[in-house]
PDB file of C-alpha atoms in Angstrom:
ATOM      1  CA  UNK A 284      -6.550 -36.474 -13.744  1.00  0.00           C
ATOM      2  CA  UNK A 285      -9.347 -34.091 -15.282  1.00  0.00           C
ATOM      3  CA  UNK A 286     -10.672 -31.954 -12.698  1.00  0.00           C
ATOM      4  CA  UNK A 287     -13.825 -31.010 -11.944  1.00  0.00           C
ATOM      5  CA  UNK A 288     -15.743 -28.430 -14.504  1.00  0.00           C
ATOM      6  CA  UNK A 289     -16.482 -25.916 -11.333  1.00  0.00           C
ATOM      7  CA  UNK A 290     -12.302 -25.673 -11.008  1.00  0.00           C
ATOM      8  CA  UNK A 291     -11.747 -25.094 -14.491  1.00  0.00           C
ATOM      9  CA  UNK A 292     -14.075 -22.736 -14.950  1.00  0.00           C
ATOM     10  CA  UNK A 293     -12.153 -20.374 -12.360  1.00  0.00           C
ATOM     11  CA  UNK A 294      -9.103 -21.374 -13.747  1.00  0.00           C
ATOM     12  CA  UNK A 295     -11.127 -19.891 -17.302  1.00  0.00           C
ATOM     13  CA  UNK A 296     -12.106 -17.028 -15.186  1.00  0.00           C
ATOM     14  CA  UNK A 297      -8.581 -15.763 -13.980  1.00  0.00           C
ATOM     15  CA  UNK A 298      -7.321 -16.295 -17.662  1.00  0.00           C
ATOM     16  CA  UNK A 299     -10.239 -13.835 -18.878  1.00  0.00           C
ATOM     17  CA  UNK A 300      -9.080 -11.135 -16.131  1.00  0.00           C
ATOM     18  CA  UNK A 301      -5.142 -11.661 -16.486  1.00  0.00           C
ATOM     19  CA  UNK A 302      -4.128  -8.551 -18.691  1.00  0.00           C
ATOM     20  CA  UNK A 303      -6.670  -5.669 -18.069  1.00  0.00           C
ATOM     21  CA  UNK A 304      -5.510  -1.896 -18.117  1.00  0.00           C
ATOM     22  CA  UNK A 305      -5.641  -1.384 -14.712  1.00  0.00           C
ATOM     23  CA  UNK A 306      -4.465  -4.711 -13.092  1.00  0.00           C
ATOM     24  CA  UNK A 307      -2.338  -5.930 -15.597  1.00  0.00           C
ATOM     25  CA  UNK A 308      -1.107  -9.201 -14.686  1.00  0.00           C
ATOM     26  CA  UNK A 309      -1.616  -8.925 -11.186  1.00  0.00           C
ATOM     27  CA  UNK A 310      -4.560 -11.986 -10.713  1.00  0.00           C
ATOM     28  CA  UNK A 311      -3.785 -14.250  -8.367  1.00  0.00           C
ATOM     29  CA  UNK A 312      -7.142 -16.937  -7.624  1.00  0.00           C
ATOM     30  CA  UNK A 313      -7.855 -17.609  -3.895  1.00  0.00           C
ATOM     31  CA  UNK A 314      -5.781 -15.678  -2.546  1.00  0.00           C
ATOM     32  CA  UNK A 315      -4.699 -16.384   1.302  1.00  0.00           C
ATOM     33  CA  UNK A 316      -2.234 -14.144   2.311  1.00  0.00           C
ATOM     34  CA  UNK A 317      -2.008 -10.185   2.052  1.00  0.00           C
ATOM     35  CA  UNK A 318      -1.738  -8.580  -1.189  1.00  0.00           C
ATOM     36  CA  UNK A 319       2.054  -6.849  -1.472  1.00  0.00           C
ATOM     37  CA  UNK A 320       1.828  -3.409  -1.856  1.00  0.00           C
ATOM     38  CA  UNK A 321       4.015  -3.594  -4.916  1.00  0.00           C
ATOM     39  CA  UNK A 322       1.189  -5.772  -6.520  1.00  0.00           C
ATOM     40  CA  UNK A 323      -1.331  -3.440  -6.217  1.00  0.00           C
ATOM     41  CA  UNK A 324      -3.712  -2.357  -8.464  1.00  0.00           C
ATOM     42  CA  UNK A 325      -4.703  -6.177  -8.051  1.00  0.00           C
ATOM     43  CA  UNK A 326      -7.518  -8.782  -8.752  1.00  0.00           C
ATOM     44  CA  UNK A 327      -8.330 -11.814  -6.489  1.00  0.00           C
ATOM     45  CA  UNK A 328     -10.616 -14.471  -7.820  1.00  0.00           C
ATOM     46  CA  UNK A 329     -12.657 -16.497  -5.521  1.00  0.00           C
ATOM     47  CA  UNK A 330     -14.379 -19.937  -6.181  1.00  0.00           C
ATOM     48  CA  UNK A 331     -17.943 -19.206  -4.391  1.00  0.00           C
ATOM     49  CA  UNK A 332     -20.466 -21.992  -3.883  1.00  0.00           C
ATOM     50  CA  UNK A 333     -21.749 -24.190  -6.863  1.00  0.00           C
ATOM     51  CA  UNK A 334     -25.754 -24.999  -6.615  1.00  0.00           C
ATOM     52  CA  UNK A 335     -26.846 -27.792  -8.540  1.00  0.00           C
ATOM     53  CA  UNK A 336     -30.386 -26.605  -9.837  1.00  0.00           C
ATOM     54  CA  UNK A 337     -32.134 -29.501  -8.190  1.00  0.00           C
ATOM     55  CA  UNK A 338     -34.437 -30.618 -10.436  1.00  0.00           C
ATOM     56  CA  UNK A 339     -34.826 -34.393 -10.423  1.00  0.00           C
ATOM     57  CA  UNK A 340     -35.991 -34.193 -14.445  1.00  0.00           C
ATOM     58  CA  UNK A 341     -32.286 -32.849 -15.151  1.00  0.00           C
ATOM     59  CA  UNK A 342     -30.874 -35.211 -13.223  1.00  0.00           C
ATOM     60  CA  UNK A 343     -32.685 -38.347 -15.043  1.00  0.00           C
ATOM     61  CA  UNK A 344     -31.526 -36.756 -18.154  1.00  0.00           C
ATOM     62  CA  UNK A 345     -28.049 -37.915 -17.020  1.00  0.00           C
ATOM     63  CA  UNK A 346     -27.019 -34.495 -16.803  1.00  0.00           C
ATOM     64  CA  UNK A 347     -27.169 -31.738 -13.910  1.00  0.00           C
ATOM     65  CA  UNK A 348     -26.771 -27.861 -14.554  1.00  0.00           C
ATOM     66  CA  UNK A 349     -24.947 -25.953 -11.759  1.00  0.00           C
ATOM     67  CA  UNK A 350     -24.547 -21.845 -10.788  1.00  0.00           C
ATOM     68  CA  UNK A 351     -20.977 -21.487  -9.651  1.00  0.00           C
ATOM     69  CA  UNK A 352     -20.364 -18.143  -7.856  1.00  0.00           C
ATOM     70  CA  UNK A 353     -17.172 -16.416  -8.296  1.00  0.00           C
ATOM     71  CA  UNK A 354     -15.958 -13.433  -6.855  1.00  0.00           C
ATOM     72  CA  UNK A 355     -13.649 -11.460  -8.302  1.00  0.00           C
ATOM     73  CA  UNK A 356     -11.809  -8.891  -5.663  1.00  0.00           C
ATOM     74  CA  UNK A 357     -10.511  -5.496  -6.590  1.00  0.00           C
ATOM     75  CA  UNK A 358      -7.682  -3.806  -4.418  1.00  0.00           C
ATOM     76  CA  UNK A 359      -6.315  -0.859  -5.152  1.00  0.00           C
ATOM     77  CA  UNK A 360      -4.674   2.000  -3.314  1.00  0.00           C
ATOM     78  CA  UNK A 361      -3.544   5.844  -3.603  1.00  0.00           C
ATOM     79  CA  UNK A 362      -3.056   9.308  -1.966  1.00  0.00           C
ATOM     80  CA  UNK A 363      -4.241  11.230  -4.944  1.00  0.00           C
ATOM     81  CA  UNK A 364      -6.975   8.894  -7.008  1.00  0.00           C
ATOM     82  CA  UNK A 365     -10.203   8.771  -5.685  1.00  0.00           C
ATOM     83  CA  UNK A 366      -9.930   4.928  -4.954  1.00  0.00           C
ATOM     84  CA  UNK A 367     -13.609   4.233  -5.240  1.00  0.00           C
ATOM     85  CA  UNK A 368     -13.175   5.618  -9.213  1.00  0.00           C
ATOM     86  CA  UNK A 369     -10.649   3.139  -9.520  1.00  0.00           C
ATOM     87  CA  UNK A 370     -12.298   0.786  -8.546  1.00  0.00           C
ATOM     88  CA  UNK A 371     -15.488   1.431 -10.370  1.00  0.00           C
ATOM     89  CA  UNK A 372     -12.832   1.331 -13.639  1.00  0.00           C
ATOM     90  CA  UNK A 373     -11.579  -2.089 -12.621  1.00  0.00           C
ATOM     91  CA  UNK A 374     -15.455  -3.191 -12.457  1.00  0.00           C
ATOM     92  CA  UNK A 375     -15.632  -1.817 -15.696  1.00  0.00           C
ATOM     93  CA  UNK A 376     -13.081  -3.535 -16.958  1.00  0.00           C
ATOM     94  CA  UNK A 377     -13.356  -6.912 -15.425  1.00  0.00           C
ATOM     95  CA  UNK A 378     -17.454  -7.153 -16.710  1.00  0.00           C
ATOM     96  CA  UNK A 379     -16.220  -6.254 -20.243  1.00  0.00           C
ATOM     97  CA  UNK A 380     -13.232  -8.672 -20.534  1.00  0.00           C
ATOM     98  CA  UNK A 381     -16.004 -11.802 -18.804  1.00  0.00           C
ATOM     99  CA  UNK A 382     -18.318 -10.416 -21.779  1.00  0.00           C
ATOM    100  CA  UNK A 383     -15.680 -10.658 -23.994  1.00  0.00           C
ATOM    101  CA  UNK A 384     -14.788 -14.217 -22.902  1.00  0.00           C
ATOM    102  CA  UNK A 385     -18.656 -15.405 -23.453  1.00  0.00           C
ATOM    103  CA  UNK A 386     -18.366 -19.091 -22.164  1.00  0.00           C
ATOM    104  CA  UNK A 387     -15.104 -18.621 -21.164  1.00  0.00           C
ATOM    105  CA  UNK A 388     -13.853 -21.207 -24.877  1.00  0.00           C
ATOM    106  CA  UNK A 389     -15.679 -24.419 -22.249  1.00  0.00           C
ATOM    107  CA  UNK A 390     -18.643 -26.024 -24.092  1.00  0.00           C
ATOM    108  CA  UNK A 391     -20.316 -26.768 -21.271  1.00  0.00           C
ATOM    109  CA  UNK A 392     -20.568 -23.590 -19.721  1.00  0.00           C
ATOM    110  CA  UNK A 393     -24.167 -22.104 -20.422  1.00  0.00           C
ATOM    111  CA  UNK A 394     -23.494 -18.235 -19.469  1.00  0.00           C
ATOM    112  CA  UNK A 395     -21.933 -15.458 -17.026  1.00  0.00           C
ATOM    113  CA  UNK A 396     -24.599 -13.553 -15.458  1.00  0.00           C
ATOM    114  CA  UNK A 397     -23.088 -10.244 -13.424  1.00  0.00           C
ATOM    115  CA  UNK A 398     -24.513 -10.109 -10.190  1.00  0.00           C
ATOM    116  CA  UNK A 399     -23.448  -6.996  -8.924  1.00  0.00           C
ATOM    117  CA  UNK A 400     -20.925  -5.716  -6.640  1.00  0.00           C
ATOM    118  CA  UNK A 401     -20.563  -5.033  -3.015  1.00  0.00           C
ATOM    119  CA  UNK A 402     -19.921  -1.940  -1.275  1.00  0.00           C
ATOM    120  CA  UNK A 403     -16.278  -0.418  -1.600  1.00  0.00           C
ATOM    121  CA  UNK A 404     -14.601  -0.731   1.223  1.00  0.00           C
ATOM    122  CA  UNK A 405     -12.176   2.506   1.445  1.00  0.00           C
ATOM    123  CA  UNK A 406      -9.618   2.518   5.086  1.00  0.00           C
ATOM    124  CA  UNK A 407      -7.401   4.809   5.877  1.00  0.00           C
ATOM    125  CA  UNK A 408      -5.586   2.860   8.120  1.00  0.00           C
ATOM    126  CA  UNK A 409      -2.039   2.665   6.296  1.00  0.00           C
ATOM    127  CA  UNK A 410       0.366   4.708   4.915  1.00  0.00           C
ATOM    128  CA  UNK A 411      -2.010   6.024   1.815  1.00  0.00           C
ATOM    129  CA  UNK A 412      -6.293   4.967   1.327  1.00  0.00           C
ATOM    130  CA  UNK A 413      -6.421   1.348   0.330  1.00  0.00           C
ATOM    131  CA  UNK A 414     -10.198   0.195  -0.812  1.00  0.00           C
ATOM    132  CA  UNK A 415     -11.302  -3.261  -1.656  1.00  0.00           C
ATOM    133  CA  UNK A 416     -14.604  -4.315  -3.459  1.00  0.00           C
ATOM    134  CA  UNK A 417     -15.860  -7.342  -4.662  1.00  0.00           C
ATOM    135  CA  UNK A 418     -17.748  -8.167  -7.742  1.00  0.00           C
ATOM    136  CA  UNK A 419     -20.132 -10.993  -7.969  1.00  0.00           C
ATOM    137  CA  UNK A 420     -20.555 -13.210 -10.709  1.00  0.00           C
ATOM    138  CA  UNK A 421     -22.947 -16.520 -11.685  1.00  0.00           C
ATOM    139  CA  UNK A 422     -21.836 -19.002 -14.400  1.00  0.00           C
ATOM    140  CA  UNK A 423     -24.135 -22.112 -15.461  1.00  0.00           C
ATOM    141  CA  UNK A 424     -22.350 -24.684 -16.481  1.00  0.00           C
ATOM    142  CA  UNK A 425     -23.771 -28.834 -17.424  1.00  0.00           C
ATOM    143  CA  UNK A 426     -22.026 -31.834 -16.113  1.00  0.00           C
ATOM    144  CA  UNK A 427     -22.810 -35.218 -16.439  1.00  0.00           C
ATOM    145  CA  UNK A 428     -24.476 -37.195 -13.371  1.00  0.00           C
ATOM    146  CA  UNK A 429     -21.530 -39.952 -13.929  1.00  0.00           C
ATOM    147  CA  UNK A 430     -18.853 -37.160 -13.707  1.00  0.00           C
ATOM    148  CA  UNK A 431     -18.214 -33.505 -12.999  1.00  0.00           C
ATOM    149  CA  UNK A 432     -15.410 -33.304 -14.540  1.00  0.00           C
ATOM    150  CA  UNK A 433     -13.824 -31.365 -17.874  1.00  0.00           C
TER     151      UNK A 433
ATOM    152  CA  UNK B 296      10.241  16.481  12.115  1.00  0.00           C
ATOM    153  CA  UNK B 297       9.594  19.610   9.909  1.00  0.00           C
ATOM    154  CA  UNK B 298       5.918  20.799   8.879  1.00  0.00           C
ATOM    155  CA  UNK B 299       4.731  22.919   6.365  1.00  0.00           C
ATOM    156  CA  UNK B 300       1.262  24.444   6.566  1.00  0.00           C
ATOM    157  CA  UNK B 301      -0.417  27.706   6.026  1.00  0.00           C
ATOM    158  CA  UNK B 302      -1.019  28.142   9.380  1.00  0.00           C
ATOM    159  CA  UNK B 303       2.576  27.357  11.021  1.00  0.00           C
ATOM    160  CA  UNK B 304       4.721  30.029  12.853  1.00  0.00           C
ATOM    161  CA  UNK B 305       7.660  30.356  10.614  1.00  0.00           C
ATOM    162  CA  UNK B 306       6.737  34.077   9.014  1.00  0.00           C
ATOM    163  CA  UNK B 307       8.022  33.084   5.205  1.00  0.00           C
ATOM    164  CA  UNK B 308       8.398  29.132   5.348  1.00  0.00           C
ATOM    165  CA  UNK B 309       5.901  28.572   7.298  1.00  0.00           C
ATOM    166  CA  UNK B 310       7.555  25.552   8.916  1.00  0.00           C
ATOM    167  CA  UNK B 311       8.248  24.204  12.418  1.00  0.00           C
ATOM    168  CA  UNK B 312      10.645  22.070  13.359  1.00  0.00           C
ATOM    169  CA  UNK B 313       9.803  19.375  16.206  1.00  0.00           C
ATOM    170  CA  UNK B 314      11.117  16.745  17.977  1.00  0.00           C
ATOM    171  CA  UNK B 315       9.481  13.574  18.217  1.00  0.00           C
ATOM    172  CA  UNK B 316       9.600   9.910  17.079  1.00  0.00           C
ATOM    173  CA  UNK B 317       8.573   8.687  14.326  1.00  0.00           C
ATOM    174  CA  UNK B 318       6.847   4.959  13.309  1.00  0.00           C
ATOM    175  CA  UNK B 319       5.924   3.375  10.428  1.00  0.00           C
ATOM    176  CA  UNK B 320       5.206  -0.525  11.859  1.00  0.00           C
ATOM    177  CA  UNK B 321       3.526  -2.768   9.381  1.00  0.00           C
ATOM    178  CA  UNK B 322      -0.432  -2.746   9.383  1.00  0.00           C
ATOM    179  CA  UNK B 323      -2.522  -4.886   7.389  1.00  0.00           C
ATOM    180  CA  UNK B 324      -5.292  -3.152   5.771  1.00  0.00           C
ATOM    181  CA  UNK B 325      -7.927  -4.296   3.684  1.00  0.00           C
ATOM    182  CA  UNK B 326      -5.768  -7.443   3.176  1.00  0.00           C
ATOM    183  CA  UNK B 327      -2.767  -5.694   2.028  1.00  0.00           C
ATOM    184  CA  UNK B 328       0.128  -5.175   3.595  1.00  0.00           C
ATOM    185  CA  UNK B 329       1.371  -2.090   4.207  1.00  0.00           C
ATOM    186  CA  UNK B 330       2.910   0.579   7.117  1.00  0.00           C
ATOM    187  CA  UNK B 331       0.999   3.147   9.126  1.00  0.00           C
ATOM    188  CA  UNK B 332       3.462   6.038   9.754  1.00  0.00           C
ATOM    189  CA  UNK B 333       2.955   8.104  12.530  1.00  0.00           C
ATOM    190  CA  UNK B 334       4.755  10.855  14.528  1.00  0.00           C
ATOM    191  CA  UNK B 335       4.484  11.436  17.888  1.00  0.00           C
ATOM    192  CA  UNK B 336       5.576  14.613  19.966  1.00  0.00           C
ATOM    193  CA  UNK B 337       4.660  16.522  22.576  1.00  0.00           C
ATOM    194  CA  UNK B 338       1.044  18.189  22.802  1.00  0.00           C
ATOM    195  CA  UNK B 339       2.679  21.833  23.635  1.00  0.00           C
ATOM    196  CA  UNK B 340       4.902  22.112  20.604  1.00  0.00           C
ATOM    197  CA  UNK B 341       1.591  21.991  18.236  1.00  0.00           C
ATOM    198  CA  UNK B 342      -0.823  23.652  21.126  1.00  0.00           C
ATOM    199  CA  UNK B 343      -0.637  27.330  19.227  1.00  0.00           C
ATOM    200  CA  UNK B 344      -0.533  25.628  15.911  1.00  0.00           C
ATOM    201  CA  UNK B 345      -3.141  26.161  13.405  1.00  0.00           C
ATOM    202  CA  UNK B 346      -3.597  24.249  10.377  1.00  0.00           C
ATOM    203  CA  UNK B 347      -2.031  20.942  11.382  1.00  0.00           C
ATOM    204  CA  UNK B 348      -4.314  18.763   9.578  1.00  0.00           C
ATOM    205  CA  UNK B 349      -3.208  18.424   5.647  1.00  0.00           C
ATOM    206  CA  UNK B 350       0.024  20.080   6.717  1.00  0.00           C
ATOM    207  CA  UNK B 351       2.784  18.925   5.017  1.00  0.00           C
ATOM    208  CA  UNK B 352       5.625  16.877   6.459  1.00  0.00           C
ATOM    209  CA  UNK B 353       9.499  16.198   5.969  1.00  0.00           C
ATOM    210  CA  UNK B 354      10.744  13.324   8.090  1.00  0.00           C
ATOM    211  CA  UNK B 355      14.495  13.775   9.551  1.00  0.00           C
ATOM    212  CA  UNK B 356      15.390  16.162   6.942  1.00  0.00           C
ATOM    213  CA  UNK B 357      14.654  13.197   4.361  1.00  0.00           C
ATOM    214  CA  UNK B 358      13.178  15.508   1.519  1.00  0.00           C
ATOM    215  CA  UNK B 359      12.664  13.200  -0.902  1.00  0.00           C
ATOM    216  CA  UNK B 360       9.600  11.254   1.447  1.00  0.00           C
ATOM    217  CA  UNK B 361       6.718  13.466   2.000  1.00  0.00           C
ATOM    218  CA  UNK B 362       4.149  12.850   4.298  1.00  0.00           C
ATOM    219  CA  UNK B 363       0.690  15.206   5.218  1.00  0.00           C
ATOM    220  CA  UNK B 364      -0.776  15.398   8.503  1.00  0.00           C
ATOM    221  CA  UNK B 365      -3.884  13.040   8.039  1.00  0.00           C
ATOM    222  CA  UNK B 366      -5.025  12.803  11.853  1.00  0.00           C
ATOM    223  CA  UNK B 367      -3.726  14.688  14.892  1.00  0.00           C
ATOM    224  CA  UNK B 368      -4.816  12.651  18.064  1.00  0.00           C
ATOM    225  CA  UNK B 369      -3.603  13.935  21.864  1.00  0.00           C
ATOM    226  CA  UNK B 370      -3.464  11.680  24.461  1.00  0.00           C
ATOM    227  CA  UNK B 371      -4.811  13.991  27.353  1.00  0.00           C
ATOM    228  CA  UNK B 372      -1.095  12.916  28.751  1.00  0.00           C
ATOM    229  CA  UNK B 373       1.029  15.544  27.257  1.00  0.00           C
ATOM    230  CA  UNK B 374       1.882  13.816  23.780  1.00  0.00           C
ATOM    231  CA  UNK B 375       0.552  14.221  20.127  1.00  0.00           C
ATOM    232  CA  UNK B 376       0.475  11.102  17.623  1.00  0.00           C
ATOM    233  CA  UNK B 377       0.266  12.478  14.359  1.00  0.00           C
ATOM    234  CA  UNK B 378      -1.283  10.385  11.246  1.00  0.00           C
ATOM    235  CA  UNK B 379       0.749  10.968   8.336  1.00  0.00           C
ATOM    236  CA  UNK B 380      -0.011   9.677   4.649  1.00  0.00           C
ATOM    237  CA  UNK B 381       2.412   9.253   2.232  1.00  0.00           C
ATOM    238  CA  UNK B 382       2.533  11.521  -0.704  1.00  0.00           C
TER     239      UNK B 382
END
């Protein structure tokens, strides 16, 4: 069954991020449970909310255009890096590789807009400093009114 | 325990020995998982102790895991829990 275009566009998403420097392979999309501190440097990818843009003209074009947020979730820990460095690097990285990826190979998406990060979060609450930060992004994508789907 | 510091009695290794227990139960930070190890001992073994904080730590003789003193929190009761970060 061909799912819908928001759900393969994060699937695109986690495929763009799978393989940087600093994370490697380490992507894992909605994550649920704790990261394993063996994973780490890691990536999470969240599916955020998808906002049709409304306008009633679109939608008697027989088509509707749609922001889906993602979030894409840096963790990272160490006694000796400064951790909000690495993850400033991991930013880096991630906005270069979603750059890189341009419409992520779907013809229907439109464009990735960055739309910044939140604050790190840095916690000294375990055995070494452990930071998390999240990075915000907005892709436009078209689907038709008869069916979201890829 | 054994700590190494600057500031710690020992005259050439500048290390004490104490007695204490030592922790590391599993914490979940930041949505990982990890440990939080800790030592705890009493208050008057560390009372004329300068220099705790950053000191250096060996764990049962284990050598090989180092630790440094990261928080040093008295209970007002007589004990000491140190926070230790791995190294």
């Amino acid at each position: 069954m061909t799912q819908h275009r928001a759900d393969i566009i994060a699937g695109a998403v986690v495929t763009a991020v799978a393989g940087l420097l600093t994370t490697g392979t380490r992507v894992v999309r909605g994550r649920v449970y704790d990261v394993e501190e063996r994973d780490l440097p890691a990536l999470s990818v969240f599916m955020g909310e998808d906002i049709p843009l409304g306008a009633k003209g679109l939608q008697d074009m027989g088509f509707v255009d749609s922001d889906l947020s993602i979030t894409i979730r840096a963790h990272v820990k160490s006694a000796t890096a400064q951790t909000d460095s690495t993850l400033s690097t991991i930013r880096r990285e991630v906005y270069v590789a979603l750059v890189a990826a341009g419409t992520l190979s779907l013809s229907y998406v439109q464009w990735i807009a960055a739309m910044g990060a939140s604050e790190p979060l840095m916690d000294g609450g375990g055995e070494q400093p452990i930071a998390t930060q999240d990075f915000n992004y907005s892709i436009r994508y078209r689907a038709p009114v008869s069916d979201p789907g890829g | 325990m054994a700590i190494t510091g600057a500031g710690l009695p020992h005259p050439s290794s500048r290390t004490l020995e104490v007695d204490g227990i030592f922790g590391d139960a599993f914490v979940e930070v930041g949505g990982v998982e990890t440990v939080r190890p800790m030592f705890r001992c009493s208050t008057e073994v560390l009372e004329d102790v300068t220099g705790v904080h950053n000191a250096l730590v060996y764990v049962n003789g284990v050598t090989t895991t180092l630790y440094k003193v990261k928080g040093v929190q008295p209970d007002g009761r007589g004990f000491t829990e140190l926070l230790l970060e791995k190294q």
